[in-house]
PDB file of C-alpha atoms in Angstrom:
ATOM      1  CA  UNK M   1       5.382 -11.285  -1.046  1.00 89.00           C
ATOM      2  CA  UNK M   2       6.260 -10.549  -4.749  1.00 91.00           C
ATOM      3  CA  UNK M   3       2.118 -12.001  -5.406  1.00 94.00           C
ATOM      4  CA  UNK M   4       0.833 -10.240  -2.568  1.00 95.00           C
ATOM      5  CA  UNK M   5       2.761  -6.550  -4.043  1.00 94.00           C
ATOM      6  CA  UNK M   6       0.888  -7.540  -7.227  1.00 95.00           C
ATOM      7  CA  UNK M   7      -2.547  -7.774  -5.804  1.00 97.00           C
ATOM      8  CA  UNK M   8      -1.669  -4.343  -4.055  1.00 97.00           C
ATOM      9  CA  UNK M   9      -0.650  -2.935  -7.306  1.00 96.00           C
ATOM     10  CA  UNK M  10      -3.403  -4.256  -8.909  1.00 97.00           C
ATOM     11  CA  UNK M  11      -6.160  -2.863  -6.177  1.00 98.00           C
ATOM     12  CA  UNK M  12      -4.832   1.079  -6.161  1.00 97.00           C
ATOM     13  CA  UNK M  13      -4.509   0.892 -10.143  1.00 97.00           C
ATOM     14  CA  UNK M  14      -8.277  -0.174 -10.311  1.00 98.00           C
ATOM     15  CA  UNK M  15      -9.071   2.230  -7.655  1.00 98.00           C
ATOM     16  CA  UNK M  16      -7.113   4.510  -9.438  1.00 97.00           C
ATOM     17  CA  UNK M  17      -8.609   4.094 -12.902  1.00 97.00           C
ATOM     18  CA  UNK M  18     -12.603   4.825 -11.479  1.00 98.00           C
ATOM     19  CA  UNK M  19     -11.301   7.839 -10.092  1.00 98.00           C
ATOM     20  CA  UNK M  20      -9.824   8.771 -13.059  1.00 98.00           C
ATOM     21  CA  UNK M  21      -6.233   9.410 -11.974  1.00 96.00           C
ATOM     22  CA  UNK M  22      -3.763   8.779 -13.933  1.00 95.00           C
ATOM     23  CA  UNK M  23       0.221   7.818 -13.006  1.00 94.00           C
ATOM     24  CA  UNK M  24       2.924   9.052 -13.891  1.00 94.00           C
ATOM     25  CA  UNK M  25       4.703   6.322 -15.533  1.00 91.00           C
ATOM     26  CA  UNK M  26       3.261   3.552 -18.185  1.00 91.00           C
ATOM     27  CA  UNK M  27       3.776   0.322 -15.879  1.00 95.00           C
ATOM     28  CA  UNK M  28       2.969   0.627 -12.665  1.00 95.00           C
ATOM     29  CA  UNK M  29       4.407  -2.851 -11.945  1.00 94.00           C
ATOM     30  CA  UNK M  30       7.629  -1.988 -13.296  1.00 96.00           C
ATOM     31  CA  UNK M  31       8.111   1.278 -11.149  1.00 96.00           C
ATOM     32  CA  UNK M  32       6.762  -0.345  -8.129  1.00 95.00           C
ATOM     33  CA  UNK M  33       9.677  -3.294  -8.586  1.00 95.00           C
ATOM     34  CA  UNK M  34      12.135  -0.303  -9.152  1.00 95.00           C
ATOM     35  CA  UNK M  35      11.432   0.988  -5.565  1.00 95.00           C
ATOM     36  CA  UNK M  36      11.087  -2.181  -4.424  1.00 94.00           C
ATOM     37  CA  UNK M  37      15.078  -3.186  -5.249  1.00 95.00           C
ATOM     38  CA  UNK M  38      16.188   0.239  -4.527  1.00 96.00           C
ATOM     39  CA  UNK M  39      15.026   0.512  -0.839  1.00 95.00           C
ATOM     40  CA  UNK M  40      15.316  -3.259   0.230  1.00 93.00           C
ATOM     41  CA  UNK M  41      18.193  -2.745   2.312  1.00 95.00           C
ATOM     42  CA  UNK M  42      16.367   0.403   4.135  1.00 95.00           C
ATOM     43  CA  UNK M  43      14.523  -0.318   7.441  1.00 94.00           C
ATOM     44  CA  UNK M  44      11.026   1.290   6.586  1.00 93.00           C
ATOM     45  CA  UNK M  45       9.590   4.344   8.105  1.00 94.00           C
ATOM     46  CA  UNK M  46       6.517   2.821   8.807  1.00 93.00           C
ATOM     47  CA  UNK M  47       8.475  -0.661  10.746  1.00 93.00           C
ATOM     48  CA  UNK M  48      10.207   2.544  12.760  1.00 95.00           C
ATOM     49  CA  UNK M  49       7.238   3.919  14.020  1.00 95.00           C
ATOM     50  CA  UNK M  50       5.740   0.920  15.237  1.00 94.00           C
ATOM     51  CA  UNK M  51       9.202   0.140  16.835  1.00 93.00           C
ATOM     52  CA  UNK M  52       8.713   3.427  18.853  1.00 94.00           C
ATOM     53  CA  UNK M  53       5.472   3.342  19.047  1.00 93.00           C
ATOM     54  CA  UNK M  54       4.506   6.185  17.302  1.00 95.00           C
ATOM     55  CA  UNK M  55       1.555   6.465  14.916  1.00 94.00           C
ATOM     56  CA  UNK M  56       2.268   4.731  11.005  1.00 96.00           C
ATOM     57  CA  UNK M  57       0.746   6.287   8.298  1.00 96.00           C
ATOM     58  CA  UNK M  58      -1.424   3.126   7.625  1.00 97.00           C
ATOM     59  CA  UNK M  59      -4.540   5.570   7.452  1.00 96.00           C
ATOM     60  CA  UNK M  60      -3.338   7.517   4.657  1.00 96.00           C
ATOM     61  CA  UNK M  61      -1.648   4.704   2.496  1.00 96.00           C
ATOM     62  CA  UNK M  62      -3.796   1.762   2.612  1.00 97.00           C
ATOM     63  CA  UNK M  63      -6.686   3.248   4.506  1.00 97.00           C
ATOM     64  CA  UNK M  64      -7.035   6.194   2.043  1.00 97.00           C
ATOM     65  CA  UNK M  65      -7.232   3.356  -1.401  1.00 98.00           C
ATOM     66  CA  UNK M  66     -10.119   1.047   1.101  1.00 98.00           C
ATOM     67  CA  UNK M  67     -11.950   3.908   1.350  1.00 98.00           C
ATOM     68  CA  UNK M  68     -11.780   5.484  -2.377  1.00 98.00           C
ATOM     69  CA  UNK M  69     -12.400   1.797  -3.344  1.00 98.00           C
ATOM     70  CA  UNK M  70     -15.621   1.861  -1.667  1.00 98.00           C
ATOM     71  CA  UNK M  71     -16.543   5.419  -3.314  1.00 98.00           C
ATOM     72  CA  UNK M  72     -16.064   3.806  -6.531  1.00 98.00           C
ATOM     73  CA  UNK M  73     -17.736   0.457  -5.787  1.00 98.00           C
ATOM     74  CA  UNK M  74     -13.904  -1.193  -6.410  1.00 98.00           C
ATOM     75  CA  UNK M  75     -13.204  -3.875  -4.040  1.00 98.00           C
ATOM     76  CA  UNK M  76      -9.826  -3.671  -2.610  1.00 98.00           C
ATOM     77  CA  UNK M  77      -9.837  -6.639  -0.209  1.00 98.00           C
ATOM     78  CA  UNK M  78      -6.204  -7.131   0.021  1.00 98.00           C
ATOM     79  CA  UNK M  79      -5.197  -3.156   0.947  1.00 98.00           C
ATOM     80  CA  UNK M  80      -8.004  -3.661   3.536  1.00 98.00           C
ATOM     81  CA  UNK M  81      -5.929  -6.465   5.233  1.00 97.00           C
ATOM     82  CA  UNK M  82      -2.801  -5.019   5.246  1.00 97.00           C
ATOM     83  CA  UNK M  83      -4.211  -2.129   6.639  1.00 97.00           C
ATOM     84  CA  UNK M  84      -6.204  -3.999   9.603  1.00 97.00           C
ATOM     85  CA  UNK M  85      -3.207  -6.090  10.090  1.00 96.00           C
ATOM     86  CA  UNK M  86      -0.643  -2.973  10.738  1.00 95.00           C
ATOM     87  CA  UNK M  87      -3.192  -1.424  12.802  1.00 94.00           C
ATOM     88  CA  UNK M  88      -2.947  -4.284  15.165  1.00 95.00           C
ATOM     89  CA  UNK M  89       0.369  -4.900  15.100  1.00 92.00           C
ATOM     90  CA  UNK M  90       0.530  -0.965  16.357  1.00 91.00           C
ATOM     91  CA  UNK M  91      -1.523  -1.572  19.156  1.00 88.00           C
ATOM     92  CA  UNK M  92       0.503  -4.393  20.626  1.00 82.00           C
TER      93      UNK M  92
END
């Protein structure tokens, strides 16, 4: 998982970068693994919604960087399957 939230990282700072947005913090990595140990005990919001079957906000996280990737001709392959693969795990 620790590769796979490196490849995410890696996709939204590229996206990122063509659209010329800029973070708030030197290493994205590093702030990303901050989170990361912070909340590991939590139960996400997202997990909670698809536990009540209510509606994630897949669309706006991962579906927003697909399609801003595609407006900047950045490929973002691994966002796009996270995103597909919450969406179905919704509808079940």
């Amino acid at each position: 998982t620790h590769r796979i939230m490196k490849e995410i990282i890696a996709e939204v700072t590229a996206v990122a970068t063509a659209h010329n947005i800029h973070f708030p913090f030197l290493d994205v990595n590093a702030a990303v693994e901050m989170v990361v140990r912070r909340t590991a005990e939590n139960r996400s919001s997202m997990l909670q919604d698809i536990q009540r079957g209510a509606p994630t906000e897949i669309d706006t996280i991962c579906g927003a960087i697909v399609k801003a990737g595609e407006r900047a001709g950045v490929e973002t392959p691994v966002n796009r399957l996270l995103w597909q693969l919450i969406k179905a795990k919704a509808e079940i």
